CSV table of C-alpha atoms in Angstrom, one decimal:
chain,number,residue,atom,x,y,z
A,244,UNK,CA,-38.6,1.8,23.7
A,245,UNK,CA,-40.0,0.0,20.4
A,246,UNK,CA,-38.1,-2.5,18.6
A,247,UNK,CA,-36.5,-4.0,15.4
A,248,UNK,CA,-36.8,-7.5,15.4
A,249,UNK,CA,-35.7,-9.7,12.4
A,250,UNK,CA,-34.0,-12.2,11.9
A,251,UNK,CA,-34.1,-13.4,15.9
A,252,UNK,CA,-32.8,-10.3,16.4
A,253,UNK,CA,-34.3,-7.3,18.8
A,254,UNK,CA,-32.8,-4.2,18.3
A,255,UNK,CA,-33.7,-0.6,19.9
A,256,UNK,CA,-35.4,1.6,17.3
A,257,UNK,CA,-33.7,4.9,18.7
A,258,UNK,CA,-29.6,4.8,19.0
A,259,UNK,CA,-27.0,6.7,19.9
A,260,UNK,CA,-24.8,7.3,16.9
A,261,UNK,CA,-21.5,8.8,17.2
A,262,UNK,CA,-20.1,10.0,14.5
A,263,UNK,CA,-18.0,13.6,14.8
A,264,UNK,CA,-17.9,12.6,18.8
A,265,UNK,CA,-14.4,12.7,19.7
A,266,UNK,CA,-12.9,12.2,22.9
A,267,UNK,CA,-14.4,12.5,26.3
A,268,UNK,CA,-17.3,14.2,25.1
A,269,UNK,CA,-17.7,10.9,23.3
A,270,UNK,CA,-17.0,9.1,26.6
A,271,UNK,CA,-19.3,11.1,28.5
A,272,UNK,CA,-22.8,11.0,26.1
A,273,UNK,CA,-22.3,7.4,25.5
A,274,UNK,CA,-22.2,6.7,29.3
A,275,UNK,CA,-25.3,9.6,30.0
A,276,UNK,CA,-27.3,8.1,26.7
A,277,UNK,CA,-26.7,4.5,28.3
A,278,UNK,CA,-27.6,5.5,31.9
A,279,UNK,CA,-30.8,7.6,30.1
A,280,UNK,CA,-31.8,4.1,29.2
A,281,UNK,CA,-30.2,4.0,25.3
A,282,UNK,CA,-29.4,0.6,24.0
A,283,UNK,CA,-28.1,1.0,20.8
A,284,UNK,CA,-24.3,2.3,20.1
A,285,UNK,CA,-23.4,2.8,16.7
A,286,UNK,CA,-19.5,3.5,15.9
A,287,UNK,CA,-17.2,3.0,13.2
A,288,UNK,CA,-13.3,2.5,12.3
A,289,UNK,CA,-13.7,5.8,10.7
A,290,UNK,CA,-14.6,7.6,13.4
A,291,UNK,CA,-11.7,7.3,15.4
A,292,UNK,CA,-13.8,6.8,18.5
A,293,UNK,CA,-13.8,2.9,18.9
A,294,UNK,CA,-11.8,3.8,22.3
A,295,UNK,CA,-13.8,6.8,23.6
A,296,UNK,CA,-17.2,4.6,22.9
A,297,UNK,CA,-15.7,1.3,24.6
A,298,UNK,CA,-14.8,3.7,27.5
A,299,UNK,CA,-18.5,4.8,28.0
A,300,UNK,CA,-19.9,1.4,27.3
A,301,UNK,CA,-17.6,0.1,30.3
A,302,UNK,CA,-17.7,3.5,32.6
A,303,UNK,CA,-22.0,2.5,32.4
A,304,UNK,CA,-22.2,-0.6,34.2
A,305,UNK,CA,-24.8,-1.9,32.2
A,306,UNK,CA,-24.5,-5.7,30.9
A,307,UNK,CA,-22.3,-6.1,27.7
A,308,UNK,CA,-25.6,-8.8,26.8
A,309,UNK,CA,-28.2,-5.7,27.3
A,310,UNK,CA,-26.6,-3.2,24.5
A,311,UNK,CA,-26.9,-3.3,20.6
A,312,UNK,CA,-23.2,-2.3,19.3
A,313,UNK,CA,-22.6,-1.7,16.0
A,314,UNK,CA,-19.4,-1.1,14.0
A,315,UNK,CA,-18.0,-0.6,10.8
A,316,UNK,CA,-15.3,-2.2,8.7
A,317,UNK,CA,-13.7,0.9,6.7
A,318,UNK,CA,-13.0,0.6,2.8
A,319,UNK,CA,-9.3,0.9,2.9
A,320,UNK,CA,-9.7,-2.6,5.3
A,321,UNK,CA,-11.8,-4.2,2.6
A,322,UNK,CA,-9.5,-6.9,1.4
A,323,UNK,CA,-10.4,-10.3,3.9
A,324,UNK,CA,-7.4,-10.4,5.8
A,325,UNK,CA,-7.8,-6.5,6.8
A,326,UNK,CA,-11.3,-7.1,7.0
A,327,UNK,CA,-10.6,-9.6,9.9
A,328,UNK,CA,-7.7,-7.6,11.5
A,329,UNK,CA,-8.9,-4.3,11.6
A,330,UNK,CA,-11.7,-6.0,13.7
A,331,UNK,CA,-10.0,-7.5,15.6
A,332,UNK,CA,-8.1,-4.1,16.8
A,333,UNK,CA,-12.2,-2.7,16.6
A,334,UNK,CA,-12.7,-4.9,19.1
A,335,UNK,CA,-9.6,-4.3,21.4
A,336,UNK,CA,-10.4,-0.5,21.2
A,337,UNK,CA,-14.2,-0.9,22.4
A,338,UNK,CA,-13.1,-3.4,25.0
A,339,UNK,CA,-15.6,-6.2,23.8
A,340,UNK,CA,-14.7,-9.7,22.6
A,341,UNK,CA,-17.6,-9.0,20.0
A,342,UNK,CA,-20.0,-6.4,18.4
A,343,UNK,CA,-23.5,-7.2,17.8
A,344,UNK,CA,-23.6,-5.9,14.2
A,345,UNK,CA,-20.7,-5.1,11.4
A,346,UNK,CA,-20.9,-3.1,8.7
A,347,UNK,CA,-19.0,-2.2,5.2
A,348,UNK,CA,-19.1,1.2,6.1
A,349,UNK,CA,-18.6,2.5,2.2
A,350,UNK,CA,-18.5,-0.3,-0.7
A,351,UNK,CA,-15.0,-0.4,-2.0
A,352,UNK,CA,-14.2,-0.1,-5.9
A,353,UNK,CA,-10.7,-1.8,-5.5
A,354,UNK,CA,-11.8,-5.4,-3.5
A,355,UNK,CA,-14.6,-7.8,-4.6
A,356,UNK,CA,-17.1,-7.9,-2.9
A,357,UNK,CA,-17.6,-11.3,-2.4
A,358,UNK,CA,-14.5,-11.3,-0.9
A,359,UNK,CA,-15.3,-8.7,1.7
A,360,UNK,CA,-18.7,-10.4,2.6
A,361,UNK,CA,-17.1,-13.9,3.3
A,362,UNK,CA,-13.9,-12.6,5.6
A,363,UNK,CA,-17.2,-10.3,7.3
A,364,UNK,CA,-19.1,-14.1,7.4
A,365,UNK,CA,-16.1,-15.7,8.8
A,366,UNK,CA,-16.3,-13.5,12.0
A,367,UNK,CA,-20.2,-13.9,12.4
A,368,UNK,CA,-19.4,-17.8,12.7
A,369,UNK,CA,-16.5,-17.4,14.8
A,370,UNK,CA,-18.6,-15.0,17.4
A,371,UNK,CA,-17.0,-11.8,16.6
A,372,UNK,CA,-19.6,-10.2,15.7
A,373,UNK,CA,-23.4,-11.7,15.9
A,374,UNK,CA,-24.7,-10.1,12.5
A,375,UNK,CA,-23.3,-8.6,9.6
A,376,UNK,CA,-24.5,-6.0,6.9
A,377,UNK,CA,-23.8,-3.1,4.6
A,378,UNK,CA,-23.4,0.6,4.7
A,379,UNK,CA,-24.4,3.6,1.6
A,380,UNK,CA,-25.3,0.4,-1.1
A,381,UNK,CA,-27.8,1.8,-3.5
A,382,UNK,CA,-30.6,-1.0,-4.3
A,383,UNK,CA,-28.7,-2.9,-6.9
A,384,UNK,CA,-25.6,-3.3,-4.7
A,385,UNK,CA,-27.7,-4.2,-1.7
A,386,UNK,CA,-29.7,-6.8,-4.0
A,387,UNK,CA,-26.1,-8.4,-5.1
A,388,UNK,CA,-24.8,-8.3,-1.4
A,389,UNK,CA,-27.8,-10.6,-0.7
A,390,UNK,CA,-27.1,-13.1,-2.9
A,391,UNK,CA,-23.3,-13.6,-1.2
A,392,UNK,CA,-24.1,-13.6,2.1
A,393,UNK,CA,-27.0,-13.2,5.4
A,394,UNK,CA,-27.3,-9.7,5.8
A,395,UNK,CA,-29.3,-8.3,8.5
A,396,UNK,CA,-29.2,-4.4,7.9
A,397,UNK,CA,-28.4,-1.5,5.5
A,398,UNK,CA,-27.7,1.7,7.1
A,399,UNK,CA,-28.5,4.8,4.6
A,400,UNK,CA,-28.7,8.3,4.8
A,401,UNK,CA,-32.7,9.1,5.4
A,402,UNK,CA,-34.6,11.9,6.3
A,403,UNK,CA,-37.5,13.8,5.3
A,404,UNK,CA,-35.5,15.0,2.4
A,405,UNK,CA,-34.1,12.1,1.2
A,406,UNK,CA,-36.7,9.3,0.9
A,407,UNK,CA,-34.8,5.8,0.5
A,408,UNK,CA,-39.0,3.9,-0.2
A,409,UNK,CA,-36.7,1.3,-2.5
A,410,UNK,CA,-34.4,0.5,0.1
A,411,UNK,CA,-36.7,0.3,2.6
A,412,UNK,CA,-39.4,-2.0,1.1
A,413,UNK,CA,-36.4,-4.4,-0.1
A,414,UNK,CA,-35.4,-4.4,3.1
A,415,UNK,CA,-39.2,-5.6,4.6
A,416,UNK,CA,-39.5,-8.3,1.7
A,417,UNK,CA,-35.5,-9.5,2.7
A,418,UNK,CA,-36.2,-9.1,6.6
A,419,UNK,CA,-33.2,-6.5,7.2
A,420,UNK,CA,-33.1,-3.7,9.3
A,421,UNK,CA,-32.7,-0.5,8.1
A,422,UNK,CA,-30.8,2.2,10.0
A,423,UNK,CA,-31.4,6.3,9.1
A,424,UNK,CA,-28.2,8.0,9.9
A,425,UNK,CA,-28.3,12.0,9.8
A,426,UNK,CA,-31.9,11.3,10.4
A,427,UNK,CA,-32.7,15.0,11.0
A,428,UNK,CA,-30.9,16.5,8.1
A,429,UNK,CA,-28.0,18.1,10.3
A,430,UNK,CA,-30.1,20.0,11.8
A,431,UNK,CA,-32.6,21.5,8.9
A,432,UNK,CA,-35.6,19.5,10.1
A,433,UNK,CA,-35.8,22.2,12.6
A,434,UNK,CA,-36.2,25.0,10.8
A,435,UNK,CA,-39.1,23.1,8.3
A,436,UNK,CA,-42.0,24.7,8.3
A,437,UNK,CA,-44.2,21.6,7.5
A,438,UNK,CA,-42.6,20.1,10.7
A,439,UNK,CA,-42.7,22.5,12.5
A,440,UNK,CA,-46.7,22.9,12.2
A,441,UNK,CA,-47.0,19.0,12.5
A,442,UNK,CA,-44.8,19.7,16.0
A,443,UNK,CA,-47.5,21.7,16.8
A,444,UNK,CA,-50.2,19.6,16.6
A,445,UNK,CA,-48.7,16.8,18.4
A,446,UNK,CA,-47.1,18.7,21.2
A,447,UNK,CA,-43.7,18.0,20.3
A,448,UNK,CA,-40.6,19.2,18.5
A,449,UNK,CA,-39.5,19.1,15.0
A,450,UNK,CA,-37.0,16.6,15.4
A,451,UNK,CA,-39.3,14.2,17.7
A,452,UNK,CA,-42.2,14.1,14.6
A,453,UNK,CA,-39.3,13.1,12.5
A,454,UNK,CA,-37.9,10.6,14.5
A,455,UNK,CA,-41.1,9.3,15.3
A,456,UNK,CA,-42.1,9.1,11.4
A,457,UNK,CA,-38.6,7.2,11.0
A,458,UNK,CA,-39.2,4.8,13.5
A,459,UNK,CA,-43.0,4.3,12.8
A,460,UNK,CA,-41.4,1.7,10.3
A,461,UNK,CA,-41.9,-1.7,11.2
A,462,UNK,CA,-38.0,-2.4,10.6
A,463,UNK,CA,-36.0,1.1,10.8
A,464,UNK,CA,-33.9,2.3,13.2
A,465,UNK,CA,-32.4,5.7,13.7
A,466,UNK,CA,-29.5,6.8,15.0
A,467,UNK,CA,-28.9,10.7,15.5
A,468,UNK,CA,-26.3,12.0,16.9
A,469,UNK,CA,-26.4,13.9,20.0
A,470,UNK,CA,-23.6,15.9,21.8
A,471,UNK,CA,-26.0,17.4,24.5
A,472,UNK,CA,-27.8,15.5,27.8
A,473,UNK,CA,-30.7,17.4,26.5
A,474,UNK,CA,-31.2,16.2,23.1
A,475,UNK,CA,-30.5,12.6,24.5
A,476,UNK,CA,-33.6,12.8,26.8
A,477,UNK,CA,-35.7,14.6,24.0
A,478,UNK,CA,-34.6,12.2,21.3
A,479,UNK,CA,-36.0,9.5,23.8
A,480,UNK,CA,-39.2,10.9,24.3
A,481,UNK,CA,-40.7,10.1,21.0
A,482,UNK,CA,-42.8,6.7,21.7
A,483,UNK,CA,-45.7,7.8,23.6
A,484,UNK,CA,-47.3,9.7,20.4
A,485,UNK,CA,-48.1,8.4,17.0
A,486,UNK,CA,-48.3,10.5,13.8
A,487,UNK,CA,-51.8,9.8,11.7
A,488,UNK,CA,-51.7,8.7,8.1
A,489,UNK,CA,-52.1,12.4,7.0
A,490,UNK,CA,-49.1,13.8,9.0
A,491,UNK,CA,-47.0,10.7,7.9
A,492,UNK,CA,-47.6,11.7,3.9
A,493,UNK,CA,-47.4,15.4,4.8
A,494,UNK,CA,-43.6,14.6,5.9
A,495,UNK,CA,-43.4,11.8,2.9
A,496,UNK,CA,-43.6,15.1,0.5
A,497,UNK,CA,-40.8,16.5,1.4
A,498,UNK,CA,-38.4,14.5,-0.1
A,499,UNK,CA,-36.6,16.2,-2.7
A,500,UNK,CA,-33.3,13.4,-3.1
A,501,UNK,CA,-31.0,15.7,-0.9
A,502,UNK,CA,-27.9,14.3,0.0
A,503,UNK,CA,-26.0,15.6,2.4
A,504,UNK,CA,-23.4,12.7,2.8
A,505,UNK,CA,-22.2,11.8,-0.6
A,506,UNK,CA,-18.5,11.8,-0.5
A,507,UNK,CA,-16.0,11.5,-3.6
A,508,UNK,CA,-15.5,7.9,-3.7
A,509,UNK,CA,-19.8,7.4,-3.5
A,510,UNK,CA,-21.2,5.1,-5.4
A,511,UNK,CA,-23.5,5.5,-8.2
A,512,UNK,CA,-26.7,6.3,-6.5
A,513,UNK,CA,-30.1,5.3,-8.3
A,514,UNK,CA,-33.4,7.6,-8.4
């Protein structure tokens, strides 16, 4: 396994995330990811899994200081005292007296900021959660967060399809992590024929060349998802290879700005 480390932080490059997991399938695959040797849980309010994820988490015997666990506040619980309660019932759902990193999952039109940042710096000083950062801010958002409070990661959508080059060399100059969810395009990395001829020439799959492009990255992170033992262990095989400088640009080509997350209540995003 490689490593983010910023900030004093150390954080596993390839995670578990868990969105559209429900129940004890959710249960099961975070246990089997953590007993596969995963170290990195990513959850949110949103996902209505807090419960199923704490369950796998406790059912794999592994040390609560060992695992990278991430959650996420959800707009609706922007405001500081929701901000502080519904992590407080996060963290009663998971089963954990803290989470290693929490997020804004969406930024929220109807609460400032500011506001937001300081109930989410409130918890980081209290030991409810270790680190603190942001979820779908566009650059200039992400540049304003900055200025409020000590961020440690943005979590985008990215992909070979959607290259996010501004967010992720603000996030080397400002020391964040950056963590790719839907980091093989639901699925349509597999089916690319660029990929698929750079799988080829490394001796892997699709999916492993873009995860291993992701994660080449001195500070990202992904996190796919993964509702089969199989993907799990394939997903982890992806850090005894490296792609060349050619292969990496041959993948950098493909991005087109496809979003395939980009909801009603979005923000403005920036070309």
């Amino acid at each position: 396994m490689e490593y983010v480390e910023v900030q004093g932080s150390r954080v596993p490059k390839l995670g578990l995330g868990t969105w559209q997991l429900e129940g004890e399938l959710c249960r099961t695959m975070v246990e089997k990811a953590i007993a596969m040797g995963y170290r990195h849980i990513d959850t949110a309010q949103a996902y209505a899994n807090e419960a199923k994820v704490g369950a796998g988490i406790a059912a794999s015997g592994v040390d609560r200081e060992d695992l990278w666990v991430t959650t996420k506040v959800w707009m609706d619980n922007a405001a500081a005292d929701a901000v502080v309660k519904s992590t407080h019932d996060s963290l009663r759902r998971l089963g954990l007296d803290h989470v290693d990193l929490l997020l804004i999952h969406w930024p929220s039109e109807k609460v400032p900021l500011s506001e937001t940042l300081g109930a989410m710096e409130k918890l980081m000083r209290s030991g409810e959660t270790r680190y603190i950062g942001v979820s779908n801010f566009p650059p200039s958002l992400l540049r304003e967060s900055l200025e409020m409070a000590p961020l440690q990661c943005i979590q985008v959508e990215h992909h070979p399809y959607l290259a996010q080059d501004e967010i992720r060399q603000l996030a080397e100059r400002r020391e964040l992590m950056l963590t790719a969810y839907s980091p093989l395009a639901r699925g349509e990395v597999m089916e690319d024929e660029t990929l698929q001829a750079i799988a080829e020439e490394t001796g892997k799959s699709p999916a492993q060349v873009v995860l291993r492009w992701l994660t080449q990255h001195r500070n990202v992170a992904a996190i796919p998802k993964s509702s089969s033992v199989e993907h799990l262990k394939s997903n982890l095989e992806i850090f005894d290879f490296e792609l060349d400088a050619g292969q990496a640009n041959r993948i950098a080509k493909l991005a087109e700005g496809k979003r395939l997350i980009d909801p009603d209540f979005a923000p403005q995003w920036e070309r």
